[in-house]
PDB file of C-alpha atoms and ligand atoms in Angstrom:
ATOM      1  CA  MET A 487      88.409  18.245  35.811  1.00 40.00           C
ATOM      2  CA  SER A 488      88.279  16.372  32.560  1.00 42.00           C
ATOM      3  CA  ASP A 489      84.515  16.631  32.339  1.00 44.00           C
ATOM      4  CA  ALA A 490      85.098  20.277  31.422  1.00 53.00           C
ATOM      5  CA  ILE A 491      85.882  18.978  27.920  1.00 55.00           C
ATOM      6  CA  PRO A 492      82.756  19.546  25.845  1.00 50.00           C
ATOM      7  CA  GLU A 493      81.399  16.281  24.524  1.00 51.00           C
ATOM      8  CA  THR A 494      80.368  18.035  21.330  1.00 41.00           C
ATOM      9  CA  TYR A 495      84.004  17.750  20.227  1.00 48.00           C
ATOM     10  CA  VAL A 496      83.691  13.985  20.197  1.00 51.00           C
ATOM     11  CA  ARG A 497      83.943  12.825  16.619  1.00 53.00           C
ATOM     12  CA  GLU A 498      82.468   9.763  14.989  1.00 51.00           C
ATOM     13  CA  ARG A 499      82.851   6.282  16.328  1.00 52.00           C
ATOM     14  CA  ALA A 500      85.733   4.556  14.599  1.00 52.00           C
ATOM     15  CA  THR A 501      83.812   1.375  13.975  1.00 52.00           C
ATOM     16  CA  ASP A 502      85.106   0.571  10.507  1.00 52.00           C
ATOM     17  CA  GLY A 503      86.157  -3.034  10.296  1.00 58.00           C
ATOM     18  CA  ARG A 504      85.689  -3.586  14.018  1.00 59.00           C
ATOM     19  CA  LYS A 505      84.674  -7.106  14.910  1.00 66.00           C
ATOM     20  CA  ASP A 506      84.078  -6.674  18.603  1.00 74.00           C
ATOM     21  CA  LEU A 507      83.376  -3.226  20.029  1.00 73.00           C
ATOM     22  CA  ARG A 508      83.961  -4.138  23.667  1.00 79.00           C
ATOM     23  CA  TYR A 509      87.045  -2.569  25.172  1.00 86.00           C
ATOM     24  CA  PRO A 510      89.581  -5.288  26.036  1.00 89.00           C
ATOM     25  CA  PRO A 511      90.420  -5.972  29.697  1.00 93.00           C
ATOM     26  CA  LEU A 512      93.328  -4.126  31.306  1.00 97.00           C
ATOM     27  CA  PRO A 513      96.714  -5.836  30.783  1.00 98.00           C
ATOM     28  CA  ASP A 514      99.115  -6.443  33.669  1.00 98.00           C
ATOM     29  CA  PRO A 515     100.506  -3.080  34.795  1.00 98.00           C
ATOM     30  CA  LEU A 516     104.005  -2.035  33.771  1.00 98.00           C
ATOM     31  CA  ALA A 517     106.462  -1.904  36.662  1.00 98.00           C
ATOM     32  CA  VAL A 518     108.231   1.054  35.065  1.00 98.00           C
ATOM     33  CA  PRO A 519     105.757   3.623  33.733  1.00 98.00           C
ATOM     34  CA  VAL A 520     105.840   5.114  30.220  1.00 98.00           C
ATOM     35  CA  TYR A 521     103.807   7.535  28.072  1.00 98.00           C
ATOM     36  CA  ASP A 522     101.697   7.159  24.945  1.00 98.00           C
ATOM     37  CA  ASN A 523     103.183   9.845  22.709  1.00 98.00           C
ATOM     38  CA  HIS A 524     100.459   9.823  20.027  1.00 98.00           C
ATOM     39  CA  CYS A 525      96.735   9.139  20.314  1.00 97.00           C
ATOM     40  CA  HIS A 526      93.351  10.542  19.260  1.00 93.00           C
ATOM     41  CA  LEU A 527      91.131  10.444  22.313  1.00 91.00           C
ATOM     42  CA  GLU A 528      88.553  12.798  20.788  1.00 88.00           C
ATOM     43  CA  ILE A 529      87.414   9.928  18.600  1.00 83.00           C
ATOM     44  CA  ALA A 530      84.905   7.937  20.574  1.00 71.00           C
ATOM     45  CA  ASP A 531      85.182   4.226  20.009  1.00 65.00           C
ATOM     46  CA  GLY A 532      83.382   1.248  21.424  1.00 58.00           C
ATOM     47  CA  PRO A 533      80.051   1.036  23.221  1.00 56.00           C
ATOM     48  CA  SER A 534      78.513   3.560  25.544  1.00 48.00           C
ATOM     49  CA  THR A 535      79.780   3.324  29.102  1.00 48.00           C
ATOM     50  CA  GLY A 536      76.576   4.726  30.524  1.00 46.00           C
ATOM     51  CA  SER A 537      78.210   8.107  30.979  1.00 41.00           C
ATOM     52  CA  GLY A 538      76.136   9.540  28.163  1.00 41.00           C
ATOM     53  CA  ALA A 539      79.176   9.778  25.912  1.00 39.00           C
ATOM     54  CA  GLN A 540      80.096   7.192  23.319  1.00 54.00           C
ATOM     55  CA  GLY A 541      83.134   5.153  24.125  1.00 73.00           C
ATOM     56  CA  LEU A 542      85.186   6.130  27.150  1.00 83.00           C
ATOM     57  CA  THR A 543      85.371   9.668  28.472  1.00 85.00           C
ATOM     58  CA  LEU A 544      88.744  11.370  28.578  1.00 90.00           C
ATOM     59  CA  ALA A 545      88.996  10.825  32.339  1.00 91.00           C
ATOM     60  CA  GLU A 546      88.090   7.136  31.986  1.00 90.00           C
ATOM     61  CA  GLN A 547      90.754   6.708  29.313  1.00 93.00           C
ATOM     62  CA  LEU A 548      93.406   8.385  31.439  1.00 95.00           C
ATOM     63  CA  ASP A 549      92.422   6.528  34.625  1.00 96.00           C
ATOM     64  CA  ARG A 550      92.667   3.172  32.873  1.00 96.00           C
ATOM     65  CA  ALA A 551      96.001   4.163  31.357  1.00 98.00           C
ATOM     66  CA  GLN A 552      97.346   5.274  34.712  1.00 98.00           C
ATOM     67  CA  ALA A 553      96.194   2.022  36.320  1.00 98.00           C
ATOM     68  CA  VAL A 554      98.556   0.049  34.055  1.00 98.00           C
ATOM     69  CA  GLY A 555     101.506   2.422  34.237  1.00 98.00           C
ATOM     70  CA  ILE A 556     100.845   4.885  31.424  1.00 98.00           C
ATOM     71  CA  LEU A 557     101.424   8.204  33.137  1.00 98.00           C
ATOM     72  CA  GLY A 558     100.383  10.499  30.305  1.00 98.00           C
ATOM     73  CA  VAL A 559      99.483  10.877  26.652  1.00 98.00           C
ATOM     74  CA  VAL A 560     100.200  13.299  23.839  1.00 98.00           C
ATOM     75  CA  GLN A 561      96.886  14.055  22.156  1.00 97.00           C
ATOM     76  CA  ALA A 562      97.470  14.511  18.408  1.00 97.00           C
ATOM     77  CA  SER A 563      95.305  16.609  16.082  1.00 97.00           C
ATOM     78  CA  GLY A 564      94.327  16.872  12.456  1.00 96.00           C
ATOM     79  CA  ASP A 565      92.041  19.856  11.981  1.00 96.00           C
ATOM     80  CA  ILE A 566      90.977  23.074  13.718  1.00 95.00           C
ATOM     81  CA  GLU A 567      88.358  21.382  15.900  1.00 93.00           C
ATOM     82  CA  SER A 568      90.575  18.547  17.102  1.00 94.00           C
ATOM     83  CA  SER A 569      93.470  20.962  17.705  1.00 96.00           C
ATOM     84  CA  ARG A 570      91.240  23.071  19.956  1.00 95.00           C
ATOM     85  CA  TRP A 571      90.038  19.913  21.702  1.00 93.00           C
ATOM     86  CA  ALA A 572      93.621  18.756  22.300  1.00 95.00           C
ATOM     87  CA  VAL A 573      94.557  22.051  23.930  1.00 96.00           C
ATOM     88  CA  ALA A 574      91.399  22.041  26.068  1.00 94.00           C
ATOM     89  CA  ALA A 575      92.120  18.458  27.162  1.00 94.00           C
ATOM     90  CA  ALA A 576      95.745  19.278  28.011  1.00 96.00           C
ATOM     91  CA  GLU A 577      94.712  22.326  29.991  1.00 95.00           C
ATOM     92  CA  ALA A 578      92.027  20.354  31.855  1.00 93.00           C
ATOM     93  CA  ASP A 579      94.077  17.295  32.819  1.00 95.00           C
ATOM     94  CA  PRO A 580      97.762  17.151  33.830  1.00 97.00           C
ATOM     95  CA  ARG A 581      98.121  13.733  32.188  1.00 97.00           C
ATOM     96  CA  VAL A 582      97.656  15.225  28.703  1.00 97.00           C
ATOM     97  CA  LEU A 583      99.920  17.295  26.465  1.00 98.00           C
ATOM     98  CA  ALA A 584      98.698  18.644  23.135  1.00 98.00           C
ATOM     99  CA  ALA A 585      99.989  18.353  19.582  1.00 98.00           C
ATOM    100  CA  VAL A 586      98.207  20.655  17.125  1.00 98.00           C
ATOM    101  CA  ALA A 587      98.122  20.610  13.314  1.00 98.00           C
ATOM    102  CA  ILE A 588      96.215  20.295  10.100  1.00 98.00           C
ATOM    103  CA  HIS A 589      96.603  16.679   8.950  1.00 97.00           C
ATOM    104  CA  PRO A 590      98.187  16.090   5.523  1.00 97.00           C
ATOM    105  CA  ASN A 591      94.928  14.544   4.321  1.00 95.00           C
ATOM    106  CA  ASP A 592      92.909  17.522   5.583  1.00 96.00           C
ATOM    107  CA  ALA A 593      95.185  20.214   4.137  1.00 97.00           C
ATOM    108  CA  PRO A 594      93.860  19.757   0.554  1.00 96.00           C
ATOM    109  CA  THR A 595      90.273  20.122   1.816  1.00 96.00           C
ATOM    110  CA  TYR A 596      91.079  23.390   3.607  1.00 97.00           C
ATOM    111  CA  ALA A 597      93.011  24.577   0.547  1.00 96.00           C
ATOM    112  CA  ALA A 598      90.111  23.790  -1.798  1.00 95.00           C
ATOM    113  CA  ALA A 599      87.861  25.911   0.438  1.00 96.00           C
ATOM    114  CA  GLY A 600      90.427  28.729   0.421  1.00 97.00           C
ATOM    115  CA  ARG A 601      90.918  28.271   4.186  1.00 97.00           C
ATOM    116  CA  LEU A 602      94.366  26.662   4.544  1.00 97.00           C
ATOM    117  CA  ASP A 603      96.140  29.883   5.583  1.00 98.00           C
ATOM    118  CA  GLU A 604      93.433  30.641   8.113  1.00 98.00           C
ATOM    119  CA  ALA A 605      93.642  27.093   9.508  1.00 98.00           C
ATOM    120  CA  ILE A 606      97.425  27.292   9.845  1.00 98.00           C
ATOM    121  CA  ALA A 607      97.031  30.632  11.632  1.00 98.00           C
ATOM    122  CA  VAL A 608      94.804  28.901  14.209  1.00 98.00           C
ATOM    123  CA  VAL A 609      97.471  26.205  14.665  1.00 98.00           C
ATOM    124  CA  ASP A 610     100.058  28.950  15.170  1.00 98.00           C
ATOM    125  CA  GLU A 611      97.907  30.537  17.865  1.00 98.00           C
ATOM    126  CA  LEU A 612      97.293  27.206  19.640  1.00 98.00           C
ATOM    127  CA  ALA A 613     100.992  26.287  19.402  1.00 98.00           C
ATOM    128  CA  ALA A 614     101.801  29.199  21.715  1.00 98.00           C
ATOM    129  CA  ARG A 615      99.837  27.639  24.601  1.00 98.00           C
ATOM    130  CA  PRO A 616     102.061  26.251  27.365  1.00 98.00           C
ATOM    131  CA  ARG A 617     100.690  22.702  27.225  1.00 98.00           C
ATOM    132  CA  THR A 618     101.054  22.467  23.449  1.00 98.00           C
ATOM    133  CA  ARG A 619     104.355  20.633  23.065  1.00 98.00           C
ATOM    134  CA  ALA A 620     104.273  19.540  19.455  1.00 98.00           C
ATOM    135  CA  ILE A 621     103.064  20.377  15.989  1.00 98.00           C
ATOM    136  CA  GLY A 622     101.342  17.230  14.765  1.00 97.00           C
ATOM    137  CA  GLU A 623     100.351  15.457  12.925  1.00 97.00           C
ATOM    138  CA  THR A 624     101.809  16.904   9.758  1.00 98.00           C
ATOM    139  CA  GLY A 625     103.734  15.409   6.859  1.00 98.00           C
ATOM    140  CA  LEU A 626     102.845  13.724   3.587  1.00 97.00           C
ATOM    141  CA  ASP A 627     100.335  10.987   2.763  1.00 96.00           C
ATOM    142  CA  TYR A 628     100.441   9.706  -0.799  1.00 95.00           C
ATOM    143  CA  PHE A 629      98.226   6.764   0.110  1.00 92.00           C
ATOM    144  CA  ARG A 630      95.074   8.762   0.728  1.00 90.00           C
ATOM    145  CA  THR A 631      95.822  11.992  -1.166  1.00 86.00           C
ATOM    146  CA  GLU A 632      96.388  12.047  -4.901  1.00 86.00           C
ATOM    147  CA  GLU A 633      97.132  14.917  -7.272  1.00 86.00           C
ATOM    148  CA  PRO A 634      96.125  17.702  -7.335  1.00 85.00           C
ATOM    149  CA  GLY A 635      95.889  17.645  -3.505  1.00 87.00           C
ATOM    150  CA  ARG A 636      99.578  17.021  -2.958  1.00 92.00           C
ATOM    151  CA  ALA A 637     100.624  20.603  -3.669  1.00 94.00           C
ATOM    152  CA  ALA A 638      98.529  21.757  -0.697  1.00 95.00           C
ATOM    153  CA  GLN A 639      99.985  18.930   1.375  1.00 97.00           C
ATOM    154  CA  HIS A 640     103.527  20.042   0.626  1.00 97.00           C
ATOM    155  CA  ALA A 641     102.749  23.699   1.382  1.00 97.00           C
ATOM    156  CA  SER A 642     101.049  22.724   4.633  1.00 98.00           C
ATOM    157  CA  PHE A 643     103.939  20.469   5.694  1.00 98.00           C
ATOM    158  CA  GLU A 644     106.488  23.234   5.168  1.00 98.00           C
ATOM    159  CA  ALA A 645     104.318  25.751   7.038  1.00 98.00           C
ATOM    160  CA  HIS A 646     104.034  23.305   9.955  1.00 98.00           C
ATOM    161  CA  ILE A 647     107.799  22.718  10.024  1.00 98.00           C
ATOM    162  CA  ALA A 648     108.227  26.486  10.300  1.00 98.00           C
ATOM    163  CA  LEU A 649     105.723  26.625  13.173  1.00 98.00           C
ATOM    164  CA  ALA A 650     107.518  23.917  15.154  1.00 98.00           C
ATOM    165  CA  LYS A 651     110.740  25.897  14.822  1.00 98.00           C
ATOM    166  CA  LYS A 652     109.073  29.211  15.612  1.00 98.00           C
ATOM    167  CA  HIS A 653     107.578  27.877  18.848  1.00 98.00           C
ATOM    168  CA  GLY A 654     110.570  25.693  19.737  1.00 98.00           C
ATOM    169  CA  ILE A 655     108.393  22.597  20.139  1.00 98.00           C
ATOM    170  CA  ALA A 656     108.558  19.061  18.746  1.00 99.00           C
ATOM    171  CA  MET A 657     107.008  17.900  15.484  1.00 98.00           C
ATOM    172  CA  GLN A 658     105.093  14.684  14.871  1.00 98.00           C
ATOM    173  CA  ILE A 659     105.333  13.492  11.289  1.00 98.00           C
ATOM    174  CA  HIS A 660     102.672  11.459   9.521  1.00 98.00           C
ATOM    175  CA  ASP A 661     104.387   9.702   6.611  1.00 97.00           C
ATOM    176  CA  ARG A 662     102.381   7.290   4.524  1.00 96.00           C
ATOM    177  CA  ASP A 663     103.901   6.014   1.277  1.00 95.00           C
ATOM    178  CA  ALA A 664     105.938   9.220   1.076  1.00 97.00           C
ATOM    179  CA  HIS A 665     109.266   8.350   2.739  1.00 98.00           C
ATOM    180  CA  ASP A 666     111.563   9.914   0.140  1.00 98.00           C
ATOM    181  CA  ASP A 667     109.689  13.196  -0.103  1.00 98.00           C
ATOM    182  CA  VAL A 668     109.315  13.540   3.675  1.00 98.00           C
ATOM    183  CA  LEU A 669     113.041  12.986   4.191  1.00 98.00           C
ATOM    184  CA  SER A 670     114.075  15.294   1.362  1.00 98.00           C
ATOM    185  CA  THR A 671     111.733  18.057   2.562  1.00 98.00           C
ATOM    186  CA  LEU A 672     113.208  17.859   6.054  1.00 98.00           C
ATOM    187  CA  GLN A 673     116.693  17.965   4.640  1.00 98.00           C
ATOM    188  CA  ARG A 674     115.937  20.864   2.312  1.00 98.00           C
ATOM    189  CA  VAL A 675     114.185  23.180   4.777  1.00 98.00           C
ATOM    190  CA  GLY A 676     115.821  21.887   7.961  1.00 98.00           C
ATOM    191  CA  ALA A 677     114.001  19.744  10.531  1.00 98.00           C
ATOM    192  CA  PRO A 678     112.857  21.056  13.914  1.00 98.00           C
ATOM    193  CA  GLU A 679     115.232  20.111  16.709  1.00 98.00           C
ATOM    194  CA  ARG A 680     112.927  17.355  17.958  1.00 98.00           C
ATOM    195  CA  THR A 681     111.297  15.523  15.047  1.00 98.00           C
ATOM    196  CA  VAL A 682     109.256  12.364  15.608  1.00 98.00           C
ATOM    197  CA  PHE A 683     108.137   9.906  12.938  1.00 98.00           C
ATOM    198  CA  HIS A 684     104.791   8.893  14.431  1.00 98.00           C
ATOM    199  CA  CYS A 685     103.737   5.327  13.591  1.00 97.00           C
ATOM    200  CA  PHE A 686     107.074   4.755  11.908  1.00 98.00           C
ATOM    201  CA  SER A 687     106.388   2.861   8.692  1.00 97.00           C
ATOM    202  CA  GLY A 688     109.783   2.528   6.996  1.00 97.00           C
ATOM    203  CA  ASP A 689     112.361  -0.240   6.979  1.00 98.00           C
ATOM    204  CA  ALA A 690     115.799  -0.701   8.548  1.00 98.00           C
ATOM    205  CA  ALA A 691     117.501   1.420   5.884  1.00 98.00           C
ATOM    206  CA  MET A 692     115.154   4.332   6.551  1.00 98.00           C
ATOM    207  CA  ALA A 693     115.483   3.888  10.309  1.00 98.00           C
ATOM    208  CA  ARG A 694     119.248   4.297   9.919  1.00 98.00           C
ATOM    209  CA  ILE A 695     118.766   7.494   7.902  1.00 98.00           C
ATOM    210  CA  CYS A 696     116.406   8.875  10.557  1.00 98.00           C
ATOM    211  CA  ALA A 697     118.739   7.936  13.404  1.00 97.00           C
ATOM    212  CA  GLU A 698     121.650   9.556  11.610  1.00 97.00           C
ATOM    213  CA  ALA A 699     119.623  12.769  11.307  1.00 98.00           C
ATOM    214  CA  GLY A 700     118.691  12.619  15.000  1.00 98.00           C
ATOM    215  CA  TYR A 701     114.975  11.962  14.447  1.00 98.00           C
ATOM    216  CA  TYR A 702     112.870   9.947  16.876  1.00 98.00           C
ATOM    217  CA  LEU A 703     111.008   6.817  15.734  1.00 98.00           C
ATOM    218  CA  SER A 704     107.676   6.144  17.381  1.00 98.00           C
ATOM    219  CA  PHE A 705     106.433   2.566  17.098  1.00 98.00           C
ATOM    220  CA  ALA A 706     102.720   1.752  17.195  1.00 98.00           C
ATOM    221  CA  GLY A 707     100.693  -1.453  17.594  1.00 96.00           C
ATOM    222  CA  ASN A 708     101.363  -2.439  13.999  1.00 95.00           C
ATOM    223  CA  VAL A 709     104.914  -3.428  14.995  1.00 98.00           C
ATOM    224  CA  THR A 710     103.184  -6.547  16.388  1.00 97.00           C
ATOM    225  CA  PHE A 711     101.449  -7.407  13.091  1.00 96.00           C
ATOM    226  CA  LYS A 712     102.585 -10.595  11.396  1.00 95.00           C
ATOM    227  CA  ASN A 713     103.224  -8.877   8.040  1.00 95.00           C
ATOM    228  CA  ALA A 714     105.290  -6.048   9.561  1.00 97.00           C
ATOM    229  CA  GLN A 715     108.781  -7.550   9.604  1.00 98.00           C
ATOM    230  CA  ASN A 716     110.085  -4.261   8.126  1.00 98.00           C
ATOM    231  CA  LEU A 717     109.056  -2.475  11.343  1.00 98.00           C
ATOM    232  CA  ARG A 718     110.765  -5.045  13.558  1.00 98.00           C
ATOM    233  CA  ASP A 719     113.892  -4.735  11.411  1.00 98.00           C
ATOM    234  CA  ALA A 720     113.693  -0.954  11.789  1.00 98.00           C
ATOM    235  CA  LEU A 721     113.261  -1.237  15.551  1.00 98.00           C
ATOM    236  CA  ALA A 722     116.303  -3.484  15.791  1.00 98.00           C
ATOM    237  CA  VAL A 723     118.607  -0.850  14.278  1.00 98.00           C
ATOM    238  CA  THR A 724     117.145   2.221  16.014  1.00 98.00           C
ATOM    239  CA  PRO A 725     119.373   3.647  18.760  1.00 98.00           C
ATOM    240  CA  ARG A 726     117.635   3.186  22.124  1.00 98.00           C
ATOM    241  CA  GLU A 727     117.635   6.911  22.854  1.00 98.00           C
ATOM    242  CA  ARG A 728     115.554   7.504  19.711  1.00 98.00           C
ATOM    243  CA  ILE A 729     112.738   5.002  20.405  1.00 98.00           C
ATOM    244  CA  LEU A 730     109.221   6.103  21.391  1.00 98.00           C
ATOM    245  CA  VAL A 731     105.974   4.139  21.754  1.00 98.00           C
ATOM    246  CA  GLU A 732     102.412   5.118  20.839  1.00 98.00           C
ATOM    247  CA  THR A 733      98.965   3.650  20.288  1.00 97.00           C
ATOM    248  CA  ASP A 734      97.571   5.981  17.586  1.00 96.00           C
ATOM    249  CA  ALA A 735      94.346   4.959  19.387  1.00 93.00           C
ATOM    250  CA  PRO A 736      91.652   4.221  18.398  1.00 88.00           C
ATOM    251  CA  PHE A 737      93.554   2.779  15.436  1.00 89.00           C
ATOM    252  CA  LEU A 738      96.181   0.017  15.154  1.00 92.00           C
ATOM    253  CA  THR A 739      95.158  -2.216  18.058  1.00 92.00           C
ATOM    254  CA  PRO A 740      98.085  -4.559  18.805  1.00 95.00           C
ATOM    255  CA  VAL A 741      98.060  -8.339  18.466  1.00 94.00           C
ATOM    256  CA  PRO A 742      96.224 -10.344  19.826  1.00 93.00           C
ATOM    257  CA  LEU A 743      93.414  -7.772  20.134  1.00 91.00           C
ATOM    258  CA  ARG A 744      93.048  -6.688  16.495  1.00 89.00           C
ATOM    259  CA  GLY A 745      89.429  -5.880  15.705  1.00 82.00           C
ATOM    260  CA  ARG A 746      88.813  -4.474  19.199  1.00 84.00           C
ATOM    261  CA  PRO A 747      88.996  -0.766  20.153  1.00 85.00           C
ATOM    262  CA  ASN A 748      92.489   0.540  20.887  1.00 91.00           C
ATOM    263  CA  ALA A 749      93.280   2.795  23.858  1.00 94.00           C
ATOM    264  CA  PRO A 750      96.373   4.114  25.663  1.00 97.00           C
ATOM    265  CA  TYR A 751      95.955   1.445  28.369  1.00 98.00           C
ATOM    266  CA  LEU A 752      97.002  -1.156  25.773  1.00 98.00           C
ATOM    267  CA  ILE A 753     100.527   0.308  25.479  1.00 98.00           C
ATOM    268  CA  PRO A 754     101.919  -2.506  27.703  1.00 98.00           C
ATOM    269  CA  LEU A 755     101.212  -5.052  24.935  1.00 98.00           C
ATOM    270  CA  THR A 756     103.252  -3.134  22.380  1.00 98.00           C
ATOM    271  CA  LEU A 757     106.004  -2.227  24.822  1.00 98.00           C
ATOM    272  CA  ARG A 758     106.449  -5.823  26.009  1.00 98.00           C
ATOM    273  CA  PHE A 759     106.475  -7.020  22.415  1.00 98.00           C
ATOM    274  CA  MET A 760     109.158  -4.469  21.496  1.00 98.00           C
ATOM    275  CA  ALA A 761     111.260  -5.399  24.523  1.00 98.00           C
ATOM    276  CA  ALA A 762     111.100  -9.086  23.579  1.00 98.00           C
ATOM    277  CA  GLU A 763     112.138  -8.249  20.010  1.00 98.00           C
ATOM    278  CA  LEU A 764     115.122  -6.310  21.313  1.00 98.00           C
ATOM    279  CA  GLY A 765     116.026  -8.939  23.878  1.00 98.00           C
ATOM    280  CA  LEU A 766     115.522  -6.367  26.621  1.00 98.00           C
ATOM    281  CA  ASP A 767     113.704  -6.360  29.881  1.00 97.00           C
ATOM    282  CA  ALA A 768     110.399  -4.411  29.584  1.00 98.00           C
ATOM    283  CA  ASP A 769     111.430  -2.303  32.592  1.00 98.00           C
ATOM    284  CA  GLU A 770     114.695  -1.318  30.955  1.00 98.00           C
ATOM    285  CA  LEU A 771     113.047  -0.390  27.649  1.00 98.00           C
ATOM    286  CA  GLY A 772     110.252   1.416  29.508  1.00 98.00           C
ATOM    287  CA  ALA A 773     112.691   3.552  31.491  1.00 98.00           C
ATOM    288  CA  GLN A 774     114.495   4.507  28.299  1.00 98.00           C
ATOM    289  CA  ILE A 775     111.258   5.355  26.444  1.00 98.00           C
ATOM    290  CA  ALA A 776     109.949   7.404  29.367  1.00 98.00           C
ATOM    291  CA  ALA A 777     113.165   9.433  29.424  1.00 98.00           C
ATOM    292  CA  ASN A 778     113.043   9.884  25.631  1.00 98.00           C
ATOM    293  CA  THR A 779     109.422  11.047  25.796  1.00 98.00           C
ATOM    294  CA  LEU A 780     110.138  13.705  28.402  1.00 98.00           C
ATOM    295  CA  GLU A 781     113.140  14.872  26.423  1.00 98.00           C
ATOM    296  CA  VAL A 782     110.982  15.405  23.337  1.00 98.00           C
ATOM    297  CA  TYR A 783     107.860  16.914  24.923  1.00 98.00           C
ATOM    298  CA  GLY A 784     109.020  18.235  28.281  1.00 98.00           C
ATOM    299  CA  SER A 785     107.396  17.579  31.610  1.00 97.00           C
ATOM    300  CA  PHE A 786     103.686  16.785  32.028  1.00 96.00           C
ATOM    301  CA  ALA A 787     103.483  18.356  35.476  1.00 88.00           C
TER     302      ALA A 787
HETATM  303 ZN1  LIG W1351      99.191   9.549  11.292  1.00 63.02          ZN
HETATM  304 ZN1  LIG W1352      97.522   9.705  14.428  1.00 63.02          ZN
END
């Protein structure tokens, strides 16, 4: 079924800074299955598998994930093309749900071309599809976007918040170096009922603020990085019913595989690391995260 996804949607290989392009071996399967709630499988990464496509095909990705106990993924988007791809993938394979959006770093580009309203209208249309369960990723990124692009970013973020509410679906926030403005925007306009900070990047104090507001915190492979004590501190204070896990694949490959391609089937490394940090059994944390994921995005079936 998945080979119905046109390969022409495959974007560039994410080879920047990669030391070894071979996909790592499969980790030991999880006894209690979970979901990867944020990844970018339209970005081919790693060497050809002989299938004609670069990297792994969608079906290969999902089969590997399933083999280690990852039952499904939420495919995130950043522009019109990837949003369409996410919906097509979700409609072709029951292990995928779609998140659609114009990324905060893409919003200024659309705005400069006079196409931001048109792009957001496409997101609105795609958000109505039954397997679209989130608006994402949207938010603010002050790391990669400087003035004058930030005005477009703010306008786009607020439009996306409105779309999540309109369609009654979750929202995945991308927040890079913009914690205060993301939080104050949510407070000012009102957050969607189910708001997820994808690749949570704050500290314990921010995690407490998010938990208080009822937001979900999604931890990615960078929680395993040596220099990321702030993320481990944040994890420690996050209520269990607000914790999610993601790969953000093909980015943020967890320790000890940094430099290799990332993929949803590597979730067990991050999950086991998080469980150890929390002094929990991986099965117990996995069961909680699986329940949280379904609460945010609904059922995959
Ligand atoms: Zn992001
Ligand atoms: Zn992402």
